[in-house]
Amino acid sequence: MLEIKNLHAKVDGREILKGLDLTVPAGEVHAIMGPNGSGKSTLSYVLAGKEDYEVTEGSVTWNGKDLLEMEPDERAAAGVFLAFQYPMEIPGVATMTFLRSAVNAVRKARGEEEFSTPDFLRTVKEKAKGLQIDIEMLRRPLNVGFSGGEKKRNEILQMSLLEPELCILDETDSGLDIDALRIVSEGVNALRSPERSMLVITHYQRLLNYIVPDKVHVLSKGRVARSGGPELALELEKSGYAEYGQDEASAA
Ligand code: ADP
Ligand code: MG
Ligand code: MG
């Protein structure tokens, strides 16, 4: 269970989150929607512990523990995973090598045995197949020259290898065509379980046809302005975000 209370956070001296409250019980999938610039990515970065994001007020507890006290690697070990809106490129590191060290670091931190080479290869091949990722792609440097869709599928591959308990997906649908959207959504839905909480951040309702959330929250100016069921997403699709402040034209 994730509990966020009165969260205020700054980046570059500017307050972006301004008293955000949100509770995600175990086993639930909550969608975070909202106009561009409302603070969706900032929330995901704060939860993942990205440097330069300074929490000035409020609390975040994850399974009763103070998440904000933990270093990013401790958060990963505690089961927190963020699929980035803009996955980073690492020219010198093969994707496969990156995935293997990420998964083994988390397994080790959890007190589990690290994957042997054959076990890792078997597991990664099986999961890559489900996401229609060509194994040849995994031999290339991490995200370098990957298409938008390949980057997003690779994020979900990493997520399914790590088996996190709190999955944060930041605009995983952006840049995906309809087939890739379906493949990625199936990958995410396969991970839904009574122990796992998910925050699915998206600007568009479309993704939520595939990943049906338990709750929908609308972020506006760094706070949750409204919460509801899946029908709220459909309503926003019709009405747009005009009543929530910024519009596309002032996109961040
Ligand atoms: P969203 O993901 O909802 O589009 P973001 O969390 O990316 O919104 O951004 C929220 C606001 O914070 C925007 O106005 C953006 O310009 C601002 N912002 C984000 N990162 C920085 C930064 N490094 N320095 C200053 N302002 C930032
Ligand atoms: Mg944005
Ligand atoms: Mg964003």
Coordinates of C-alpha atoms and ligand atoms in Angstrom, one line a residue:
M1 CA 0.0 0.0 0.0
L2 CA 1.2 3.4 -1.0
E3 CA 0.2 6.5 1.0
I4 CA 1.1 10.0 -0.1
K5 CA 0.1 12.8 2.2
N6 CA 0.3 16.5 1.6
L7 CA 3.3 16.1 -0.7
H8 CA 5.2 19.2 -1.7
A9 CA 8.2 19.0 -4.0
K10 CA 10.6 21.4 -5.7
V11 CA 12.8 21.1 -8.7
D12 CA 15.3 23.8 -9.6
G13 CA 13.9 25.9 -6.8
R14 CA 10.4 25.8 -8.2
E15 CA 7.6 24.2 -6.3
I16 CA 5.8 21.7 -8.6
L17 CA 3.9 19.4 -6.3
K18 CA 1.7 21.5 -4.0
G19 CA 0.0 19.3 -1.4
L20 CA -0.7 16.0 -3.2
D21 CA -2.7 13.3 -1.5
L22 CA -3.0 9.8 -2.9
T23 CA -3.5 6.3 -1.5
V24 CA -3.1 3.2 -3.6
P25 CA -4.0 0.0 -1.8
A26 CA -2.2 -3.3 -2.6
G27 CA -3.6 -5.0 -5.6
E28 CA -5.1 -1.9 -7.2
V29 CA -4.3 0.0 -10.4
H30 CA -4.7 3.7 -10.2
A31 CA -4.5 6.0 -13.3
I32 CA -3.0 9.5 -13.0
M33 CA -4.2 11.8 -15.7
G34 CA -3.9 15.5 -16.1
P35 CA -2.8 18.2 -18.4
N36 CA 0.8 18.6 -19.6
G37 CA 2.9 20.3 -16.9
S38 CA 0.6 19.3 -14.0
G39 CA 3.4 17.4 -12.3
K40 CA 2.8 13.8 -13.3
S41 CA 6.4 13.0 -14.2
T42 CA 7.6 15.0 -11.1
L43 CA 5.5 12.7 -8.9
S44 CA 7.0 9.6 -10.5
Y45 CA 10.5 11.0 -10.1
V46 CA 9.9 11.9 -6.5
L47 CA 8.6 8.3 -5.8
A48 CA 11.7 6.8 -7.5
G49 CA 14.0 9.1 -5.6
K50 CA 15.6 10.9 -8.6
E51 CA 18.2 13.4 -7.6
D52 CA 17.4 17.2 -7.8
Y53 CA 13.8 16.5 -6.6
E54 CA 13.5 18.1 -3.2
V55 CA 10.6 17.2 -0.9
T56 CA 9.8 20.2 1.2
E57 CA 6.7 18.9 3.0
G58 CA 4.5 15.9 3.5
S59 CA 5.1 12.1 3.6
V60 CA 5.2 9.0 1.4
T61 CA 4.9 5.6 3.0
W62 CA 5.2 2.3 1.2
N63 CA 4.1 -0.7 3.1
G64 CA 4.4 1.3 6.3
K65 CA 8.0 2.4 5.6
D66 CA 9.1 6.0 4.9
L67 CA 9.9 5.9 1.2
L68 CA 11.5 9.3 1.2
E69 CA 14.2 8.2 3.7
M70 CA 15.4 5.5 1.2
E71 CA 18.0 5.9 -1.4
P72 CA 16.9 5.1 -5.0
D73 CA 18.6 1.6 -4.9
E74 CA 16.9 0.9 -1.6
R75 CA 13.6 1.8 -3.1
A76 CA 14.2 -0.6 -6.0
A77 CA 15.1 -3.3 -3.5
A78 CA 11.8 -2.5 -1.7
G79 CA 10.0 -3.3 -4.9
V80 CA 9.5 0.2 -6.4
F81 CA 9.9 0.4 -10.2
L82 CA 9.5 3.4 -12.5
A83 CA 9.1 3.0 -16.2
F84 CA 10.4 6.3 -17.6
Q85 CA 8.5 8.6 -19.9
Y86 CA 11.8 9.2 -21.7
P87 CA 14.0 6.0 -21.1
M88 CA 17.7 7.0 -21.1
E89 CA 20.2 5.8 -23.6
I90 CA 23.4 4.3 -22.4
P91 CA 25.8 3.9 -25.4
G92 CA 28.4 1.7 -23.7
V93 CA 26.2 -0.9 -22.2
A94 CA 24.4 -3.8 -24.0
T95 CA 20.7 -3.9 -23.1
M96 CA 21.0 -7.5 -22.0
T97 CA 23.9 -6.7 -19.7
F98 CA 22.0 -3.8 -18.2
L99 CA 18.9 -5.9 -17.6
R100 CA 20.9 -8.7 -16.0
S101 CA 22.8 -6.4 -13.6
A102 CA 19.5 -4.6 -12.7
V103 CA 17.6 -7.8 -12.0
N104 CA 20.5 -9.4 -10.1
A105 CA 21.0 -6.3 -7.9
V106 CA 17.4 -6.3 -6.9
R107 CA 17.4 -10.1 -6.3
K108 CA 20.5 -9.8 -4.2
A109 CA 19.0 -6.9 -2.2
R110 CA 15.9 -9.0 -1.5
G111 CA 18.0 -11.9 -0.3
E112 CA 17.2 -14.0 -3.3
E113 CA 19.8 -15.9 -5.4
E114 CA 21.1 -14.1 -8.4
F115 CA 20.2 -15.6 -11.8
S116 CA 22.8 -17.9 -13.3
T117 CA 23.6 -17.1 -17.0
P118 CA 21.5 -19.9 -18.4
D119 CA 18.5 -19.1 -16.1
F120 CA 18.7 -15.4 -17.0
L121 CA 18.9 -16.1 -20.7
R122 CA 15.9 -18.5 -20.6
T123 CA 13.8 -16.0 -18.5
V124 CA 14.7 -13.0 -20.6
K125 CA 14.0 -14.8 -23.9
E126 CA 10.6 -16.0 -22.6
K127 CA 9.5 -12.6 -21.4
A128 CA 10.9 -10.8 -24.5
K129 CA 8.9 -13.1 -26.7
G130 CA 5.7 -12.2 -25.0
L131 CA 6.5 -8.5 -25.6
Q132 CA 7.5 -9.3 -29.2
I133 CA 11.0 -8.0 -28.6
D134 CA 13.6 -9.4 -30.9
I135 CA 16.5 -10.9 -28.9
E136 CA 18.9 -9.2 -31.3
M137 CA 17.6 -5.9 -30.1
L138 CA 18.8 -6.8 -26.6
R139 CA 22.4 -7.2 -27.8
R140 CA 22.4 -3.5 -28.8
P141 CA 23.4 -0.7 -26.5
L142 CA 20.6 0.3 -24.1
N143 CA 17.9 2.3 -25.9
V144 CA 20.4 3.6 -28.4
G145 CA 18.6 3.9 -31.7
F146 CA 15.6 2.2 -30.4
S147 CA 12.3 3.4 -31.7
G148 CA 9.8 5.0 -29.2
G149 CA 7.9 1.7 -29.1
E150 CA 11.0 -0.4 -28.6
K151 CA 12.1 1.8 -25.7
K152 CA 8.7 1.4 -24.0
R153 CA 8.6 -2.4 -24.6
N154 CA 12.1 -2.6 -23.2
E155 CA 10.9 -0.8 -20.0
I156 CA 8.1 -3.3 -19.6
L157 CA 10.5 -6.2 -20.1
Q158 CA 12.7 -4.8 -17.4
M159 CA 9.6 -4.4 -15.2
S160 CA 8.5 -8.0 -15.7
L161 CA 12.0 -9.3 -14.9
L162 CA 12.2 -7.3 -11.7
E163 CA 8.7 -8.3 -10.5
P164 CA 8.3 -5.0 -8.5
E165 CA 5.5 -4.5 -6.0
L166 CA 4.9 -0.9 -6.9
C167 CA 4.9 -0.2 -10.7
I168 CA 4.9 3.3 -11.9
L169 CA 4.4 3.7 -15.6
D170 CA 5.0 7.2 -16.9
E171 CA 3.2 7.8 -20.2
T172 CA 4.2 4.3 -21.4
D173 CA 1.6 4.7 -24.1
S174 CA 3.2 7.8 -25.7
G175 CA 4.7 7.0 -29.1
L176 CA 3.1 3.6 -29.3
D177 CA 1.1 2.5 -32.3
I178 CA -2.1 0.5 -31.7
D179 CA -0.4 -2.9 -31.9
A180 CA 2.5 -1.9 -29.6
L181 CA -0.1 -0.5 -27.2
R182 CA -1.9 -3.8 -27.0
I183 CA 1.4 -5.7 -26.5
V184 CA 2.6 -3.4 -23.8
S185 CA -0.8 -3.4 -22.1
E186 CA -0.9 -7.2 -22.1
G187 CA 2.5 -7.2 -20.5
V188 CA 1.3 -4.8 -17.8
N189 CA -1.9 -6.7 -17.2
A190 CA 0.0 -10.0 -16.8
L191 CA 1.7 -8.4 -13.8
R192 CA -1.5 -7.4 -12.1
S193 CA -1.8 -9.3 -8.8
P194 CA -3.2 -8.9 -5.3
E195 CA 0.2 -8.0 -3.9
R196 CA 1.1 -5.4 -6.5
S197 CA 0.1 -1.7 -6.8
M198 CA 0.3 0.2 -10.0
L199 CA 0.3 3.9 -10.9
V200 CA -0.4 4.3 -14.6
I201 CA 0.3 7.8 -15.7
T202 CA -1.2 8.8 -19.0
H203 CA -2.4 11.9 -20.7
Y204 CA -4.9 10.0 -22.8
Q205 CA -7.8 7.7 -22.0
R206 CA -6.9 5.3 -24.8
L207 CA -4.4 3.3 -22.7
L208 CA -7.1 2.8 -20.1
N209 CA -9.2 0.8 -22.5
Y210 CA -6.5 -1.8 -22.3
I211 CA -5.3 -1.4 -18.7
V212 CA -8.6 -0.8 -16.8
P213 CA -7.9 1.0 -13.6
D214 CA -9.6 0.7 -10.3
K215 CA -9.4 4.5 -9.8
V216 CA -8.6 7.5 -11.8
H217 CA -7.1 10.7 -10.4
V218 CA -6.7 14.0 -12.2
L219 CA -3.7 16.0 -11.4
S220 CA -3.8 19.8 -11.8
K221 CA -1.1 22.2 -10.7
G222 CA 0.6 19.7 -8.5
R223 CA -2.4 18.4 -6.6
V224 CA -5.1 15.7 -7.1
A225 CA -8.0 17.8 -8.3
R226 CA -10.5 15.0 -8.7
S227 CA -10.8 11.3 -8.2
G228 CA -13.3 8.8 -9.6
G229 CA -13.7 5.4 -11.3
P230 CA -12.8 4.5 -14.9
E231 CA -15.7 6.5 -16.2
L232 CA -13.8 9.7 -15.2
A233 CA -11.3 9.0 -17.9
L234 CA -14.0 8.7 -20.5
E235 CA -15.5 12.0 -19.3
L236 CA -12.1 13.7 -19.7
E237 CA -11.7 12.3 -23.2
K238 CA -14.8 14.2 -24.1
S239 CA -14.4 17.4 -22.1
G240 CA -10.6 17.7 -22.3
Y241 CA -8.5 19.3 -19.5
A242 CA -9.7 22.9 -20.0
E243 CA -11.2 23.1 -16.5
Y244 CA -8.0 21.9 -14.9
G245 CA -5.8 24.8 -15.9
Q246 CA -3.1 24.4 -18.4
D247 CA -3.8 23.2 -21.9
E248 CA -1.8 21.5 -24.6
A249 CA -0.5 24.9 -25.9
S250 CA 1.4 25.5 -22.7
A251 CA 2.8 22.0 -22.7
A252 CA 5.8 21.3 -20.5
Ligands
ADP1 P1 3.8 16.4 -16.6 O1 4.5 15.1 -16.5 O2 2.4 16.4 -15.9 O3 3.6 16.9 -18.0 P2 6.1 17.5 -15.2 O4 6.1 16.9 -13.9 O5 7.0 17.0 -16.3 O6 4.6 17.5 -15.8 O7 6.3 19.1 -15.1 C1 5.6 19.9 -14.2 C2 6.1 21.3 -14.2 O8 7.4 21.3 -13.7 C3 6.2 21.9 -15.6 O9 5.7 23.2 -15.5 C4 7.6 21.8 -15.9 O10 8.0 22.9 -16.8 C5 8.3 22.0 -14.5 N1 9.6 21.3 -14.4 C6 9.8 20.0 -14.6 N2 11.1 19.8 -14.5 C7 11.7 21.0 -14.2 C8 13.1 21.4 -14.0 N3 14.1 20.5 -14.0 N4 13.3 22.7 -13.7 C9 12.2 23.6 -13.7 N5 11.0 23.2 -13.9 C10 10.7 22.0 -14.2
MG2 MG 4.6 16.3 -20.0
MG3 MG 5.3 13.8 -17.9

